[in-house]
Amino acid sequence: MPRHEFRPGRVVAGLALIATAVLFAGDAAGRWNTPSPVAVPLICGGLGIASLVSWVDYGFRRRRLARKASAESRGVPASTSGSHAIK
């Protein structure tokens, strides 16, 4: 059993930030020349895509939990012990 839930939005955000770091590390090492304005679209685009992935993942999780809850409640009779009003 995993210790925590998998969050694909965080993976996408991490990959975008790692890609930016690799580009600028290569620039600092003298391997290639990376213009500084490249960082803004990489980071903003990566975070935007990560938020979209997180939003879609949230929708899937919500539907799965609702389906699981409805499957667990099938076949179980409703409780009648709480039907009397307390005065």
mmCIF file of C-alpha atoms in Angstrom:
data_model
loop_
_atom_site.group_PDB
_atom_site.id
_atom_site.type_symbol
_atom_site.label_atom_id
_atom_site.label_comp_id
_atom_site.label_asym_id
_atom_site.label_seq_id
_atom_site.Cartn_x
_atom_site.Cartn_y
_atom_site.Cartn_z
ATOM 1 C CA MET A 1 0.000 0.000 0.000
ATOM 2 C CA PRO A 2 1.460 3.396 -0.947
ATOM 3 C CA ARG A 3 2.241 5.840 1.811
ATOM 4 C CA HIS A 4 0.590 8.719 -0.024
ATOM 5 C CA GLU A 5 -1.606 9.387 -3.037
ATOM 6 C CA PHE A 6 -0.045 9.946 -6.439
ATOM 7 C CA ARG A 7 -0.476 13.571 -7.550
ATOM 8 C CA PRO A 8 0.272 13.965 -11.277
ATOM 9 C CA GLY A 9 0.032 17.766 -11.132
ATOM 10 C CA ARG A 10 2.991 17.895 -8.793
ATOM 11 C CA VAL A 11 4.976 15.680 -11.157
ATOM 12 C CA VAL A 12 4.273 18.029 -14.077
ATOM 13 C CA ALA A 13 5.237 21.086 -12.017
ATOM 14 C CA GLY A 14 8.443 19.395 -10.895
ATOM 15 C CA LEU A 15 9.365 18.430 -14.456
ATOM 16 C CA ALA A 16 8.831 22.010 -15.661
ATOM 17 C CA LEU A 17 11.059 23.391 -12.910
ATOM 18 C CA ILE A 18 13.708 20.726 -13.507
ATOM 19 C CA ALA A 19 13.710 21.529 -17.244
ATOM 20 C CA THR A 20 14.254 25.208 -16.437
ATOM 21 C CA ALA A 21 17.059 24.341 -14.023
ATOM 22 C CA VAL A 22 18.754 22.088 -16.604
ATOM 23 C CA LEU A 23 18.590 24.821 -19.255
ATOM 24 C CA PHE A 24 20.183 27.384 -16.992
ATOM 25 C CA ALA A 25 22.731 24.905 -15.616
ATOM 26 C CA GLY A 26 23.831 24.201 -19.182
ATOM 27 C CA ASP A 27 24.052 27.930 -19.783
ATOM 28 C CA ALA A 28 26.138 28.406 -16.626
ATOM 29 C CA ALA A 29 28.444 25.545 -17.635
ATOM 30 C CA GLY A 30 28.993 27.129 -21.040
ATOM 31 C CA ARG A 31 27.410 24.287 -23.017
ATOM 32 C CA TRP A 32 24.834 26.503 -24.695
ATOM 33 C CA ASN A 33 23.345 29.980 -24.456
ATOM 34 C CA THR A 34 19.908 30.257 -22.854
ATOM 35 C CA PRO A 35 18.240 33.678 -22.960
ATOM 36 C CA SER A 36 16.777 34.719 -19.623
ATOM 37 C CA PRO A 37 13.232 35.404 -20.912
ATOM 38 C CA VAL A 38 12.920 31.668 -21.632
ATOM 39 C CA ALA A 39 12.375 31.018 -17.923
ATOM 40 C CA VAL A 40 9.078 32.917 -17.740
ATOM 41 C CA PRO A 41 7.114 30.861 -20.300
ATOM 42 C CA LEU A 42 8.676 27.610 -19.099
ATOM 43 C CA ILE A 43 7.752 28.168 -15.467
ATOM 44 C CA CYS A 44 4.367 29.808 -16.090
ATOM 45 C CA GLY A 45 3.413 27.300 -18.769
ATOM 46 C CA GLY A 46 4.536 24.381 -16.639
ATOM 47 C CA LEU A 47 2.601 25.602 -13.622
ATOM 48 C CA GLY A 48 -0.458 26.265 -15.793
ATOM 49 C CA ILE A 49 -0.354 22.765 -17.256
ATOM 50 C CA ALA A 50 0.228 21.352 -13.758
ATOM 51 C CA SER A 51 -2.868 23.135 -12.466
ATOM 52 C CA LEU A 52 -4.913 21.769 -15.369
ATOM 53 C CA VAL A 53 -3.649 18.230 -14.681
ATOM 54 C CA SER A 54 -4.445 18.643 -10.973
ATOM 55 C CA TRP A 55 -7.946 19.869 -11.775
ATOM 56 C CA VAL A 56 -8.636 16.885 -14.057
ATOM 57 C CA ASP A 57 -7.174 14.494 -11.475
ATOM 58 C CA TYR A 58 -9.408 16.017 -8.786
ATOM 59 C CA GLY A 59 -12.470 15.387 -10.954
ATOM 60 C CA PHE A 60 -11.488 11.757 -11.484
ATOM 61 C CA ARG A 61 -10.837 11.238 -7.782
ATOM 62 C CA ARG A 62 -14.149 12.830 -6.815
ATOM 63 C CA ARG A 63 -16.094 10.625 -9.234
ATOM 64 C CA ARG A 64 -14.241 7.510 -8.101
ATOM 65 C CA LEU A 65 -14.944 8.247 -4.424
ATOM 66 C CA ALA A 66 -18.616 8.948 -5.152
ATOM 67 C CA ARG A 67 -18.926 5.713 -7.126
ATOM 68 C CA LYS A 68 -17.169 3.785 -4.351
ATOM 69 C CA ALA A 69 -19.439 5.304 -1.689
ATOM 70 C CA SER A 70 -22.581 4.476 -3.653
ATOM 71 C CA ALA A 71 -21.376 0.907 -4.221
ATOM 72 C CA GLU A 72 -20.756 0.458 -0.500
ATOM 73 C CA SER A 73 -24.219 1.727 0.417
ATOM 74 C CA ARG A 74 -26.094 -0.668 -1.894
ATOM 75 C CA GLY A 75 -27.879 -3.534 -0.263
ATOM 76 C CA VAL A 76 -27.690 -2.034 3.200
ATOM 77 C CA PRO A 77 -31.085 -1.172 4.674
ATOM 78 C CA ALA A 78 -31.571 2.321 5.990
ATOM 79 C CA SER A 79 -31.503 2.662 9.748
ATOM 80 C CA THR A 80 -34.873 3.256 11.379
ATOM 81 C CA SER A 81 -33.504 3.927 14.857
ATOM 82 C CA GLY A 82 -33.249 7.666 14.261
ATOM 83 C CA SER A 83 -36.725 8.129 12.812
ATOM 84 C CA HIS A 84 -38.329 9.200 16.096
ATOM 85 C CA ALA A 85 -38.089 12.881 16.868
ATOM 86 C CA ILE A 86 -36.628 13.833 20.211
ATOM 87 C CA LYS A 87 -38.870 16.215 22.124
#
